[in-house]
């Protein structure tokens, strides 16, 4: 009895705790342990039976559906159905063996118990499937959001390019086709082409300009967040592609905004910038509530960041655990 009670009720108590205190993979493993321990307890119960008879079924025969619902949280549906059939059959045999006053046929009690349990197991499987669908939809929405952000950034430059081409270059070309061109028109076309280079937004940043740009970004979000700059430029400046610096600004903005919003009122944020020839590293850390990066999140900005950083040849790492704060690190190295 002590071993049976521990095997049947111990894992569910652990499952209850893990539902609030740990991450999703641990929760799934614990749910699987609930099903396995109940299965083992049911199939080994006859080994401890000394032949005593009772007028009612043992307690373990009353809850096979709950163990099957735990299995539904982590196992494939086909395995869950097979498990339900097997474990219900075992506890039915166990009940009728220990309670001989039960006079109904085995098949009748098995069909009733199995059908009763399957109603709840099917609901659990449906809920889990719905959760997976929502997770997939959320991931797809995050991917589309990242692509949309990239398209918007591209369209800004494209719009500037189109305005210059339409208002100046194409106008001059039409004049030339009409045979009415003049040296003044040619100069106007060349000036417009030169203007494209200055309005496309792709001018590289010097090291000092990159530092100033990121400082301004941080001050615009929250002036109270400290910024530590570790520079190895050694007086010799190095230019950074504009897309790299602007992407670092996006990472800085999203990371700090999410930290201020979600880390908790007592959390302390800190930002570290590593910059040198061919190197730009940005670390945003806090000691707040933290979160589970493996779980679907409503923090759309954070979810689209890895894709944006990859577009410029960088890497993004998000390290967080509940109760242990969050660290978001972007690293770009010139290839």
CSV table of C-alpha atoms in Angstrom, one decimal:
chain,number,residue,atom,x,y,z
A,1,UNK,CA,0.0,0.0,0.0
A,2,UNK,CA,2.7,2.6,0.8
A,3,UNK,CA,4.4,2.0,-2.5
A,4,UNK,CA,1.2,2.0,-4.4
A,5,UNK,CA,0.0,5.2,-2.9
A,6,UNK,CA,3.3,6.9,-3.6
A,7,UNK,CA,3.4,5.7,-7.3
A,8,UNK,CA,-0.2,6.7,-7.9
A,9,UNK,CA,-0.4,10.1,-6.1
A,10,UNK,CA,3.2,11.2,-5.9
A,11,UNK,CA,3.8,12.1,-9.5
A,12,UNK,CA,0.5,14.1,-9.8
A,13,UNK,CA,1.6,16.2,-6.8
A,14,UNK,CA,4.9,16.9,-8.5
A,15,UNK,CA,3.0,17.7,-11.7
A,16,UNK,CA,0.9,20.2,-9.9
A,17,UNK,CA,4.1,22.0,-8.6
A,18,UNK,CA,5.9,21.9,-12.0
A,19,UNK,CA,2.9,23.5,-13.6
A,20,UNK,CA,3.7,26.7,-11.7
A,21,UNK,CA,7.5,26.5,-11.0
A,22,UNK,CA,9.3,25.1,-14.0
A,23,UNK,CA,9.5,25.1,-17.8
A,24,UNK,CA,7.4,23.3,-20.4
A,25,UNK,CA,9.8,20.4,-21.2
A,26,UNK,CA,9.9,19.5,-17.5
A,27,UNK,CA,6.2,19.7,-17.3
A,28,UNK,CA,5.8,17.3,-20.2
A,29,UNK,CA,8.2,14.8,-18.7
A,30,UNK,CA,6.4,14.9,-15.3
A,31,UNK,CA,3.1,14.2,-17.0
A,32,UNK,CA,4.6,11.2,-18.7
A,33,UNK,CA,5.9,10.0,-15.3
A,34,UNK,CA,2.3,10.2,-13.9
A,35,UNK,CA,1.0,7.9,-16.6
A,36,UNK,CA,4.0,5.5,-16.4
A,37,UNK,CA,3.9,5.2,-12.5
A,38,UNK,CA,0.1,4.6,-12.5
A,39,UNK,CA,0.6,1.9,-15.2
A,40,UNK,CA,3.3,0.2,-13.1
A,41,UNK,CA,1.3,0.5,-9.9
A,42,UNK,CA,-1.8,-1.1,-11.6
A,43,UNK,CA,0.1,-4.0,-13.2
A,44,UNK,CA,2.1,-4.8,-10.1
A,45,UNK,CA,-0.7,-4.6,-7.7
A,46,UNK,CA,-1.5,-8.3,-7.9
A,47,UNK,CA,2.1,-9.1,-6.7
A,48,UNK,CA,1.3,-7.6,-3.4
A,49,UNK,CA,-2.2,-9.0,-3.1
A,50,UNK,CA,-2.6,-11.6,-0.3
A,51,UNK,CA,-6.0,-12.9,-1.4
A,52,UNK,CA,-8.2,-10.8,0.8
A,53,UNK,CA,-11.6,-9.8,-0.6
A,54,UNK,CA,-13.5,-6.6,-0.3
A,55,UNK,CA,-17.0,-5.6,-1.1
A,56,UNK,CA,-15.8,-2.6,-3.2
A,57,UNK,CA,-13.1,-2.0,-5.7
A,58,UNK,CA,-9.7,-0.7,-4.7
A,59,UNK,CA,-9.1,3.0,-5.0
A,60,UNK,CA,-6.7,2.6,-8.0
A,61,UNK,CA,-9.6,1.2,-10.1
A,62,UNK,CA,-11.4,4.5,-9.9
A,63,UNK,CA,-9.0,6.9,-11.6
A,64,UNK,CA,-7.5,5.4,-14.8
A,65,UNK,CA,-8.9,8.3,-16.8
A,66,UNK,CA,-6.9,10.8,-14.9
A,67,UNK,CA,-3.7,8.9,-15.7
A,68,UNK,CA,-4.7,8.8,-19.4
A,69,UNK,CA,-5.3,12.5,-19.4
A,70,UNK,CA,-1.8,13.1,-18.0
A,71,UNK,CA,-0.5,10.9,-20.9
A,72,UNK,CA,-2.5,13.1,-23.3
A,73,UNK,CA,-0.4,16.1,-22.3
A,74,UNK,CA,2.8,14.6,-23.7
A,75,UNK,CA,2.3,11.4,-25.8
A,76,UNK,CA,1.0,10.8,-29.3
A,77,UNK,CA,-2.8,10.4,-29.5
A,78,UNK,CA,-2.5,6.8,-30.8
A,79,UNK,CA,-0.3,5.8,-27.8
A,80,UNK,CA,-2.7,7.6,-25.4
A,81,UNK,CA,-5.7,5.6,-26.8
A,82,UNK,CA,-3.8,2.3,-26.5
A,83,UNK,CA,-2.7,3.2,-23.0
A,84,UNK,CA,-6.3,4.0,-22.0
A,85,UNK,CA,-7.6,0.7,-23.3
A,86,UNK,CA,-4.9,-1.2,-21.5
A,87,UNK,CA,-4.9,0.5,-18.1
A,88,UNK,CA,-8.7,0.5,-17.9
A,89,UNK,CA,-8.8,-3.3,-18.7
A,90,UNK,CA,-6.2,-3.9,-16.0
A,91,UNK,CA,-8.0,-2.0,-13.2
A,92,UNK,CA,-11.3,-3.6,-14.2
A,93,UNK,CA,-9.7,-7.1,-13.8
A,94,UNK,CA,-8.2,-6.0,-10.6
A,95,UNK,CA,-11.5,-4.7,-9.3
A,96,UNK,CA,-13.5,-7.7,-10.2
A,97,UNK,CA,-10.9,-10.1,-8.7
A,98,UNK,CA,-10.8,-8.3,-5.4
A,99,UNK,CA,-14.5,-7.5,-5.2
A,100,UNK,CA,-16.3,-10.8,-6.1
A,101,UNK,CA,-19.7,-9.3,-5.2
A,102,UNK,CA,-19.6,-7.5,-8.5
A,103,UNK,CA,-21.9,-9.5,-10.8
A,104,UNK,CA,-21.8,-7.5,-14.0
A,105,UNK,CA,-19.9,-9.1,-16.9
A,106,UNK,CA,-16.3,-7.9,-17.5
A,107,UNK,CA,-16.9,-6.7,-21.0
A,108,UNK,CA,-19.8,-4.5,-19.9
A,109,UNK,CA,-17.9,-2.8,-17.1
A,110,UNK,CA,-14.8,-2.4,-19.4
A,111,UNK,CA,-16.9,-0.8,-22.2
A,112,UNK,CA,-18.5,1.6,-19.8
A,113,UNK,CA,-15.3,2.6,-18.0
A,114,UNK,CA,-13.4,2.9,-21.3
A,115,UNK,CA,-16.1,5.1,-22.9
A,116,UNK,CA,-16.3,7.2,-19.8
A,117,UNK,CA,-12.6,7.8,-19.7
A,118,UNK,CA,-12.2,8.4,-23.4
A,119,UNK,CA,-14.6,11.3,-23.2
A,120,UNK,CA,-12.2,13.2,-21.0
A,121,UNK,CA,-9.1,11.9,-22.7
A,122,UNK,CA,-10.4,13.0,-26.1
A,123,UNK,CA,-11.1,16.5,-24.7
A,124,UNK,CA,-7.5,16.6,-23.3
A,125,UNK,CA,-6.1,15.5,-26.7
A,126,UNK,CA,-8.2,18.1,-28.4
A,127,UNK,CA,-7.0,20.9,-26.1
A,128,UNK,CA,-3.4,19.9,-26.6
A,129,UNK,CA,-3.8,19.8,-30.4
A,130,UNK,CA,-5.5,23.2,-30.3
A,131,UNK,CA,-2.5,24.5,-28.3
A,132,UNK,CA,-0.1,23.2,-30.9
A,133,UNK,CA,-2.1,24.8,-33.6
A,134,UNK,CA,-2.0,28.1,-31.8
A,135,UNK,CA,1.7,27.8,-31.2
A,136,UNK,CA,2.3,27.2,-34.9
A,137,UNK,CA,0.1,30.1,-35.8
A,138,UNK,CA,1.9,32.4,-33.3
A,139,UNK,CA,5.3,31.4,-34.7
A,140,UNK,CA,4.1,32.0,-38.2
A,141,UNK,CA,2.7,35.4,-37.2
A,142,UNK,CA,6.1,36.2,-35.7
A,143,UNK,CA,7.9,35.2,-38.9
A,144,UNK,CA,5.6,37.3,-41.0
A,145,UNK,CA,6.0,40.2,-38.6
A,146,UNK,CA,9.8,40.0,-39.0
A,147,UNK,CA,9.5,39.9,-42.8
A,148,UNK,CA,7.0,42.8,-42.7
A,149,UNK,CA,9.5,44.8,-40.6
A,150,UNK,CA,12.2,44.1,-43.1
A,151,UNK,CA,10.0,45.1,-46.0
A,152,UNK,CA,9.0,48.3,-44.2
A,153,UNK,CA,12.7,49.2,-43.7
A,154,UNK,CA,13.4,48.3,-47.4
A,155,UNK,CA,10.4,50.3,-48.6
A,156,UNK,CA,11.6,53.4,-46.7
A,157,UNK,CA,14.8,53.4,-48.8
A,158,UNK,CA,12.9,52.3,-51.9
A,159,UNK,CA,10.5,55.2,-51.5
A,160,UNK,CA,13.3,57.7,-51.3
A,161,UNK,CA,14.9,56.2,-54.4
A,162,UNK,CA,11.6,56.3,-56.3
A,163,UNK,CA,11.0,59.9,-55.4
A,164,UNK,CA,14.3,61.0,-56.7
A,165,UNK,CA,14.1,58.9,-59.8
A,166,UNK,CA,10.5,60.0,-60.6
A,167,UNK,CA,10.9,63.7,-59.8
A,168,UNK,CA,14.3,64.2,-61.4
A,169,UNK,CA,15.9,61.5,-63.5
A,170,UNK,CA,12.8,60.3,-65.4
A,171,UNK,CA,11.8,63.9,-66.0
A,172,UNK,CA,15.2,64.6,-67.6
A,173,UNK,CA,15.0,61.4,-69.6
A,174,UNK,CA,11.6,62.3,-71.0
A,175,UNK,CA,13.0,65.6,-72.1
A,176,UNK,CA,16.0,63.9,-73.8
A,177,UNK,CA,13.7,61.4,-75.6
A,178,UNK,CA,11.6,64.4,-76.9
A,179,UNK,CA,14.8,65.9,-78.3
A,180,UNK,CA,14.6,68.9,-76.1
A,181,UNK,CA,17.5,68.2,-73.8
A,182,UNK,CA,20.1,70.8,-72.8
A,183,UNK,CA,23.4,70.8,-70.8
A,184,UNK,CA,21.3,72.1,-67.9
A,185,UNK,CA,19.0,69.1,-68.1
A,186,UNK,CA,22.0,66.8,-68.2
A,187,UNK,CA,23.5,68.4,-65.1
A,188,UNK,CA,20.1,68.1,-63.4
A,189,UNK,CA,20.0,64.3,-64.1
A,190,UNK,CA,23.5,63.8,-62.8
A,191,UNK,CA,22.7,65.8,-59.7
A,192,UNK,CA,19.7,63.6,-59.1
A,193,UNK,CA,21.7,60.5,-59.5
A,194,UNK,CA,24.2,61.8,-57.0
A,195,UNK,CA,21.4,62.6,-54.6
A,196,UNK,CA,20.3,58.9,-54.7
A,197,UNK,CA,23.5,58.0,-53.0
A,198,UNK,CA,23.0,60.5,-50.2
A,199,UNK,CA,19.3,59.7,-49.6
A,200,UNK,CA,19.2,55.9,-49.7
A,201,UNK,CA,20.2,55.6,-46.1
A,202,UNK,CA,23.0,53.1,-46.7
A,203,UNK,CA,26.0,55.3,-45.7
A,204,UNK,CA,28.3,53.5,-43.3
A,205,UNK,CA,28.7,54.6,-39.7
A,206,UNK,CA,32.0,55.3,-38.3
A,207,UNK,CA,32.8,53.8,-34.9
A,208,UNK,CA,32.0,57.1,-33.1
A,209,UNK,CA,28.8,57.6,-35.1
A,210,UNK,CA,27.7,54.0,-34.2
A,211,UNK,CA,28.3,54.7,-30.5
A,212,UNK,CA,26.4,58.0,-30.6
A,213,UNK,CA,23.6,56.4,-32.6
A,214,UNK,CA,23.1,53.7,-30.0
A,215,UNK,CA,23.4,56.1,-27.1
A,216,UNK,CA,20.7,58.3,-28.6
A,217,UNK,CA,18.5,55.2,-29.0
A,218,UNK,CA,18.9,54.2,-25.4
A,219,UNK,CA,18.3,57.7,-24.1
A,220,UNK,CA,15.1,57.9,-26.2
A,221,UNK,CA,13.8,54.7,-24.6
A,222,UNK,CA,14.9,55.1,-20.9
A,223,UNK,CA,17.5,57.6,-19.8
A,224,UNK,CA,17.9,55.8,-16.4
A,225,UNK,CA,19.3,52.6,-18.0
A,226,UNK,CA,23.1,52.6,-17.7
A,227,UNK,CA,25.3,52.1,-20.7
A,228,UNK,CA,28.8,50.6,-20.5
A,229,UNK,CA,31.0,51.1,-23.6
A,230,UNK,CA,33.9,48.8,-24.2
A,231,UNK,CA,35.8,50.1,-27.2
A,232,UNK,CA,38.9,48.7,-28.9
A,233,UNK,CA,39.0,51.1,-31.8
A,234,UNK,CA,42.4,52.5,-30.5
A,235,UNK,CA,42.0,55.8,-32.2
A,236,UNK,CA,41.8,54.2,-35.7
A,237,UNK,CA,38.1,54.5,-36.7
A,238,UNK,CA,36.3,51.7,-38.4
A,239,UNK,CA,33.2,52.0,-40.6
A,240,UNK,CA,30.2,49.8,-40.0
A,241,UNK,CA,27.5,49.0,-42.5
A,242,UNK,CA,24.4,51.1,-41.8
A,243,UNK,CA,22.1,48.0,-41.7
A,244,UNK,CA,24.3,46.5,-38.9
A,245,UNK,CA,24.1,49.6,-36.7
A,246,UNK,CA,20.4,50.1,-37.3
A,247,UNK,CA,19.7,46.5,-36.5
A,248,UNK,CA,21.6,46.8,-33.3
A,249,UNK,CA,19.4,49.8,-32.5
A,250,UNK,CA,16.3,47.7,-33.1
A,251,UNK,CA,17.6,45.0,-30.8
A,252,UNK,CA,18.4,47.6,-28.2
A,253,UNK,CA,15.0,49.2,-28.4
A,254,UNK,CA,13.0,46.0,-28.3
A,255,UNK,CA,15.1,44.4,-25.5
A,256,UNK,CA,15.0,47.5,-23.2
A,257,UNK,CA,11.3,48.1,-23.9
A,258,UNK,CA,10.4,44.5,-23.1
A,259,UNK,CA,12.6,44.5,-20.0
A,260,UNK,CA,11.1,47.7,-18.6
A,261,UNK,CA,7.6,46.4,-19.4
A,262,UNK,CA,7.8,42.8,-18.2
A,263,UNK,CA,10.8,42.3,-15.9
A,264,UNK,CA,9.0,43.9,-12.9
A,265,UNK,CA,9.2,47.2,-11.1
A,266,UNK,CA,12.3,46.3,-9.0
A,267,UNK,CA,14.3,44.9,-11.9
A,268,UNK,CA,17.6,46.6,-12.8
A,269,UNK,CA,18.5,46.9,-16.5
A,270,UNK,CA,22.0,47.3,-17.9
A,271,UNK,CA,23.4,47.7,-21.4
A,272,UNK,CA,26.9,46.8,-22.5
A,273,UNK,CA,28.3,47.8,-26.0
A,274,UNK,CA,31.4,46.1,-27.3
A,275,UNK,CA,32.8,47.8,-30.4
A,276,UNK,CA,36.0,47.4,-32.3
A,277,UNK,CA,37.4,46.9,-35.8
A,278,UNK,CA,35.0,44.4,-37.4
A,279,UNK,CA,33.2,43.8,-34.1
A,280,UNK,CA,29.9,45.0,-32.7
A,281,UNK,CA,28.4,43.3,-29.7
A,282,UNK,CA,25.4,44.4,-27.7
A,283,UNK,CA,24.2,42.9,-24.4
A,284,UNK,CA,20.9,43.9,-22.7
A,285,UNK,CA,20.5,42.2,-19.3
A,286,UNK,CA,18.2,42.5,-16.3
A,287,UNK,CA,17.6,40.7,-13.0
A,288,UNK,CA,13.8,40.6,-13.3
A,289,UNK,CA,11.2,37.9,-13.6
A,290,UNK,CA,12.5,36.2,-16.7
A,291,UNK,CA,10.5,34.0,-18.9
A,292,UNK,CA,10.7,30.7,-20.8
A,293,UNK,CA,12.1,31.3,-24.3
A,294,UNK,CA,10.7,28.0,-25.5
A,295,UNK,CA,7.1,28.9,-24.8
A,296,UNK,CA,5.0,31.0,-27.3
A,297,UNK,CA,5.2,34.6,-26.3
A,298,UNK,CA,3.3,37.8,-27.1
A,299,UNK,CA,6.5,39.7,-27.2
A,300,UNK,CA,6.4,40.1,-31.0
A,301,UNK,CA,9.4,42.4,-31.1
A,302,UNK,CA,11.7,39.8,-29.4
A,303,UNK,CA,10.4,37.0,-31.6
A,304,UNK,CA,11.3,38.7,-34.8
A,305,UNK,CA,14.7,39.8,-33.7
A,306,UNK,CA,16.7,36.7,-34.6
A,307,UNK,CA,15.6,36.8,-38.2
A,308,UNK,CA,16.5,40.5,-38.5
A,309,UNK,CA,19.9,40.0,-37.0
A,310,UNK,CA,20.6,37.0,-39.3
A,311,UNK,CA,19.8,39.2,-42.3
A,312,UNK,CA,22.8,41.4,-41.5
A,313,UNK,CA,25.1,38.4,-40.8
A,314,UNK,CA,24.9,38.5,-37.0
A,315,UNK,CA,23.8,36.2,-34.2
A,316,UNK,CA,21.3,36.7,-31.5
A,317,UNK,CA,21.1,34.8,-28.2
A,318,UNK,CA,18.2,35.1,-25.7
A,319,UNK,CA,18.9,33.6,-22.3
A,320,UNK,CA,16.2,33.7,-19.7
A,321,UNK,CA,14.7,31.6,-16.9
A,322,UNK,CA,11.8,32.4,-14.6
A,323,UNK,CA,13.1,34.2,-11.6
A,324,UNK,CA,16.6,34.5,-12.9
A,325,UNK,CA,16.4,37.5,-15.3
A,326,UNK,CA,16.9,37.9,-19.0
A,327,UNK,CA,20.0,38.4,-21.2
A,328,UNK,CA,19.7,39.3,-24.8
A,329,UNK,CA,23.0,39.4,-26.8
A,330,UNK,CA,23.7,40.4,-30.4
A,331,UNK,CA,27.0,39.7,-31.9
A,332,UNK,CA,28.2,40.9,-35.4
A,333,UNK,CA,31.7,40.0,-36.6
A,334,UNK,CA,32.9,41.3,-40.0
A,335,UNK,CA,33.5,38.3,-42.3
